[in-house]
Tab-separated table of C-alpha atoms in Angstrom:
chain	number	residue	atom	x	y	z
A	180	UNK	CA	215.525	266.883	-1.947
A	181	UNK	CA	217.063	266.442	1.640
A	182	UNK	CA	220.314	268.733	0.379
A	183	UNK	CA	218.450	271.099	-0.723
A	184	UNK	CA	217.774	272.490	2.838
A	185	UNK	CA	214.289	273.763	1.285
A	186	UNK	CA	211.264	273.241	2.731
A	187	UNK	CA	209.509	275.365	1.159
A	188	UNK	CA	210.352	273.948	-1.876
A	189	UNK	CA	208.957	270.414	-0.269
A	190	UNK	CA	206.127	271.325	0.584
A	191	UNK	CA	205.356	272.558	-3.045
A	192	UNK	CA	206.679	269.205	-4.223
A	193	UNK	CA	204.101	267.516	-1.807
A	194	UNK	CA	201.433	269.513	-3.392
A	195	UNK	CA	202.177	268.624	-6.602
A	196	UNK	CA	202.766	265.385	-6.288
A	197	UNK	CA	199.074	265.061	-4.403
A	198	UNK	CA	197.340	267.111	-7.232
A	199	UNK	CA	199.045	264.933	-9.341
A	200	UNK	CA	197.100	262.101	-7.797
A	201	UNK	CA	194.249	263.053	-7.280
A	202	UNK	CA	193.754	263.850	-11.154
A	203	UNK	CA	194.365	260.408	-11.463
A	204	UNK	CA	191.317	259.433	-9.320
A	205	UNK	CA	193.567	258.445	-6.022
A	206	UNK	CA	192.974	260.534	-2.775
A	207	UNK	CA	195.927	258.259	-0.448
A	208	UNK	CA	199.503	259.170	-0.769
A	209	UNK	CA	201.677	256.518	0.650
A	210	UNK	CA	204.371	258.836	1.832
A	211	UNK	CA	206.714	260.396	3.315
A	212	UNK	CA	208.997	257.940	3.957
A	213	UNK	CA	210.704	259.382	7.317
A	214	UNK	CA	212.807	256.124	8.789
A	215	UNK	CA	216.441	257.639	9.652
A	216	UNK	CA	218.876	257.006	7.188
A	217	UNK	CA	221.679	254.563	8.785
A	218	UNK	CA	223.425	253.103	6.016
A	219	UNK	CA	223.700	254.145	2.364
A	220	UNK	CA	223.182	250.967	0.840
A	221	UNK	CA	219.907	250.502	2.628
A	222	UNK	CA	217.000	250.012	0.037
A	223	UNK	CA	215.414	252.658	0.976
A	224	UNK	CA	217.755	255.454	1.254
A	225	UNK	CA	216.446	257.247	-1.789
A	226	UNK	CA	212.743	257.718	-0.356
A	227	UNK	CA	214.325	259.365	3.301
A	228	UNK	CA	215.885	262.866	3.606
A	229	UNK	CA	218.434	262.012	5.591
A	230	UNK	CA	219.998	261.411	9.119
A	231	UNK	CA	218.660	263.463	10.992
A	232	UNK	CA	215.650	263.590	13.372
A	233	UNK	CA	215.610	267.678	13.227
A	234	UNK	CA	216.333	267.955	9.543
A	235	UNK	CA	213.560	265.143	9.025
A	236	UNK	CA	210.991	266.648	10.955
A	237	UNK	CA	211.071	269.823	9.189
A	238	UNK	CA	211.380	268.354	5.831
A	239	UNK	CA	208.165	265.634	6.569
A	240	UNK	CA	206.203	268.448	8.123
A	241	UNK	CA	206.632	270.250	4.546
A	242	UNK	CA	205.464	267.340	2.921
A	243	UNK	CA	202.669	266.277	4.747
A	244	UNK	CA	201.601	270.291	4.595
A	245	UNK	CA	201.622	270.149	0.812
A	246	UNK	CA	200.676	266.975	0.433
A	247	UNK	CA	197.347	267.046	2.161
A	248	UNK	CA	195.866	270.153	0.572
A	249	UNK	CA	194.792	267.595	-1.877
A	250	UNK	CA	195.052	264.041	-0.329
A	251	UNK	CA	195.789	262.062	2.929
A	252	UNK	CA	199.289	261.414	3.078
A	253	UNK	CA	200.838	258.623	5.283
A	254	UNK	CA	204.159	259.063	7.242
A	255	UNK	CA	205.943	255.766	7.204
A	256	UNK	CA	207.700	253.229	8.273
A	257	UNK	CA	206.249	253.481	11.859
A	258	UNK	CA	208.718	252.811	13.521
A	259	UNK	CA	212.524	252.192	14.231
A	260	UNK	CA	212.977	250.640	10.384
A	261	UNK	CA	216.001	251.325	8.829
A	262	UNK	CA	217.343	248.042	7.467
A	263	UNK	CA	216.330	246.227	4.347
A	264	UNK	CA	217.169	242.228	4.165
A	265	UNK	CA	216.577	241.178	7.325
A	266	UNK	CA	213.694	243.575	8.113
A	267	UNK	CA	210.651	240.826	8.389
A	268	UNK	CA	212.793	239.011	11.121
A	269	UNK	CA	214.621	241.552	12.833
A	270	UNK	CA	213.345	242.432	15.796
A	271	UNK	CA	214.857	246.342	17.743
A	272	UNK	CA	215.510	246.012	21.164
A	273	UNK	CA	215.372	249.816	22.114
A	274	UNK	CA	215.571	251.787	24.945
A	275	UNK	CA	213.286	254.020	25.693
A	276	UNK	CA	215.153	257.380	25.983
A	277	UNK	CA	216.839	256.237	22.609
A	278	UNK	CA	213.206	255.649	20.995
A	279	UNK	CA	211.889	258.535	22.176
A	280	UNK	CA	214.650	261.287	21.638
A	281	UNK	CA	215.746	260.045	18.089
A	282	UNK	CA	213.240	257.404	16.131
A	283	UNK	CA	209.791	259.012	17.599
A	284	UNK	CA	210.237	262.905	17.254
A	285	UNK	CA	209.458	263.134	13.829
A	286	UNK	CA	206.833	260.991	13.828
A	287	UNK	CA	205.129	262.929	16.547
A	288	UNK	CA	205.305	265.923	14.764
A	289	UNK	CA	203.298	264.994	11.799
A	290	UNK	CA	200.674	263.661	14.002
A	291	UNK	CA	200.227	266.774	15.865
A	292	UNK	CA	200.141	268.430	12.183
A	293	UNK	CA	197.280	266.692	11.607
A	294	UNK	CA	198.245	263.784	8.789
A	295	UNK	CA	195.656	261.552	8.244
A	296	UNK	CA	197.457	257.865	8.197
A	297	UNK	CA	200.358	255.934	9.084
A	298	UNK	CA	201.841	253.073	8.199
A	299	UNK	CA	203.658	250.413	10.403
A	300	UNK	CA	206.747	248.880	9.443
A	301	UNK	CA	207.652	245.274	8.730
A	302	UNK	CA	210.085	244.582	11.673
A	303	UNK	CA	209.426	244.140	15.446
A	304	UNK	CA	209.959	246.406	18.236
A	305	UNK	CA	211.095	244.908	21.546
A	306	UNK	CA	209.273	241.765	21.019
A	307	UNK	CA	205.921	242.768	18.786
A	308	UNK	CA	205.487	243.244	15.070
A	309	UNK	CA	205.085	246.966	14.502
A	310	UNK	CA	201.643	246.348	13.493
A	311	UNK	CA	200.830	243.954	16.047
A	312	UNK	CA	202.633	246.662	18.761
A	313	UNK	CA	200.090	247.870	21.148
A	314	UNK	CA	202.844	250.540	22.762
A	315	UNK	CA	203.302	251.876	19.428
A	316	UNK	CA	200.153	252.190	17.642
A	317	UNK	CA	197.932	252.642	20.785
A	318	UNK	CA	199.743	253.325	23.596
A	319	UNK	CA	202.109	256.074	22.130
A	320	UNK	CA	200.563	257.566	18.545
A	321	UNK	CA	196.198	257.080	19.411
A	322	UNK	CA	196.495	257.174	23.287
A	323	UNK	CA	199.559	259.510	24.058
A	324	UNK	CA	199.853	261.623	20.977
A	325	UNK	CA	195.841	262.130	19.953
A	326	UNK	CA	196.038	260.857	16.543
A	327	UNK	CA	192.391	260.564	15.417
A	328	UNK	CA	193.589	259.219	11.401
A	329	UNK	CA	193.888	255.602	10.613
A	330	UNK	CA	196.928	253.632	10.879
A	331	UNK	CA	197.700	250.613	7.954
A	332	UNK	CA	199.752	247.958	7.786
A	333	UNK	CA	202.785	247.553	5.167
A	334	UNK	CA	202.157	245.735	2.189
A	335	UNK	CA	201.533	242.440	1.806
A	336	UNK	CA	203.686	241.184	4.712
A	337	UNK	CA	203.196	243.278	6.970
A	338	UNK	CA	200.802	241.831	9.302
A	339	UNK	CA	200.897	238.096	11.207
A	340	UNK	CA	198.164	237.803	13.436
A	341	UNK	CA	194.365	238.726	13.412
A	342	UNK	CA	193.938	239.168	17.270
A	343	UNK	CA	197.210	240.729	18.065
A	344	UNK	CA	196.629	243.176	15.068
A	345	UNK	CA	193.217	244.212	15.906
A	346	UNK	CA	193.944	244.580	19.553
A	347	UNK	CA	196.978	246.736	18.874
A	348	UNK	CA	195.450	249.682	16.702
A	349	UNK	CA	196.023	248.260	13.215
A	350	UNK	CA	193.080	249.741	11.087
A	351	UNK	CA	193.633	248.319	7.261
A	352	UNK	CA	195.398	245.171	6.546
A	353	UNK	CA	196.902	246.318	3.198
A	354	UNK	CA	196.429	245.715	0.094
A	355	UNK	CA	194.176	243.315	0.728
A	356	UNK	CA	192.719	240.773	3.840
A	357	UNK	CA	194.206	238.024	4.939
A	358	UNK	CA	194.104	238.120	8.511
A	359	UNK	CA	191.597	240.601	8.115
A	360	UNK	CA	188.316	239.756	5.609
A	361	UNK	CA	186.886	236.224	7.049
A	362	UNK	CA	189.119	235.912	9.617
A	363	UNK	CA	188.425	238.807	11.224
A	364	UNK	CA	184.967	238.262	11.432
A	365	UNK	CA	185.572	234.482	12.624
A	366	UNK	CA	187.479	236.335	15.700
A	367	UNK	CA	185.252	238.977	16.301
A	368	UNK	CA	182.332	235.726	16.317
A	369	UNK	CA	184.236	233.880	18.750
A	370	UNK	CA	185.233	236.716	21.080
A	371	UNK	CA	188.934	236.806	20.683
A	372	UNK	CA	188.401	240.737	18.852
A	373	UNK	CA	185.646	242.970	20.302
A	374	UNK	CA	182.878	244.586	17.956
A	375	UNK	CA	184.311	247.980	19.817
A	376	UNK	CA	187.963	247.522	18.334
A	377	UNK	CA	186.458	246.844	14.988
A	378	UNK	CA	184.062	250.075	15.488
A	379	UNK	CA	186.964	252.232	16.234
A	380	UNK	CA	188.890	251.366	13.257
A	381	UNK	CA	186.060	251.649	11.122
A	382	UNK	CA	185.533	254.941	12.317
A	383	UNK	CA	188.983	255.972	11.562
A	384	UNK	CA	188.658	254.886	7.796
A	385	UNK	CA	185.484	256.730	7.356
């Protein structure tokens, strides 16, 4: 869909595929996938439009445009993933004129377009698990950027820690709680999360 150099024609898929959805009862898209394309064997080079940050923007912008005339759709990985086997250890040590001129652009524009999630990505960032990663999913996309939607984990093993999740901006442990659930509630009990923290992210899912 990338080659087509459409966007139009993206943001009608994005609209279909979301009406397509939501007849089914759903009213979350988890997508676009908009981690830059580094290597064509990487697993997920068939869910990205390509290289580039421009040509991504314009292309996720479409989607998210489409998409959310019938659903919330969630721009993904967030952020700086674009390797597959090693990508629950590997930790990117980035500078930040690098993270902000080519692996944050995109991102930030389907923010300010209003989409109503994101999702974190499995690896770490210089030194925190993207959904542990205070700079990212406060500091930069709810602090800097204004984003008011909520922000999820990846799937399954995506999050580590209850504390350093909750006090970094993660929203929803997905699919289901294990360091949120019970554990969350132990921390909130023993002071180690505030009740404000949990408040905000409720807030956000409503």
């Amino acid at each position: 869909r990338g080659a087509s150099w459409d966007p139009d024609l993206e943001l009608r898929i994005g609209r279909a595929i979301a009406m397509e959805l939501r007849a089914k009862g759903g009213n979350v898209i988890l997508a676009p996938a908009m981690n830059l394309l580094r290597h064509p064997a990487w697993g997920r080079a068939q869910e990205v439009y390509g290289e580039d940050t421009h040509h991504m923007t314009e292309f996720s912008l479409a989607f998210v445009s489409g998409a959310q005339e019938w659903a919330v759709a969630t721009p993904k990985h967030f952020a700086v993933n674009s390797i597959e086997d090693t990508r629950f250890d590997l930790d990117v040590t980035i500078d930040e004129r690098s993270l902000r001129e080519l692996y944050l652009p995109h991102f930030r524009a389907v923010s300010d377009a209003g989409a109503g999630a994101f999702m974190s990505a499995y690896n770490s960032v210089n030194g925190a698990y993207c959904a542990e990663n205070k700079v990212l999913l406060t500091d930069i996309l709810k602090d800097e950027w204004g984003f008011d939607g909520l922000v999820m984990s990846d799937w399954i093993w995506g999050t580590h820690d209850t504390v350093g999740a909750a006090t970094a901006g993660l929203d929803i442990e997905m699919p289901g709680p294990k360091y949120y659930g019970p554990a969350l509630v132990e921390a909130v009990g023993d002071g180690s999360v505030s009740e404000d923290a949990v408040d905000a992210a409720v807030r956000r899912i409503l």
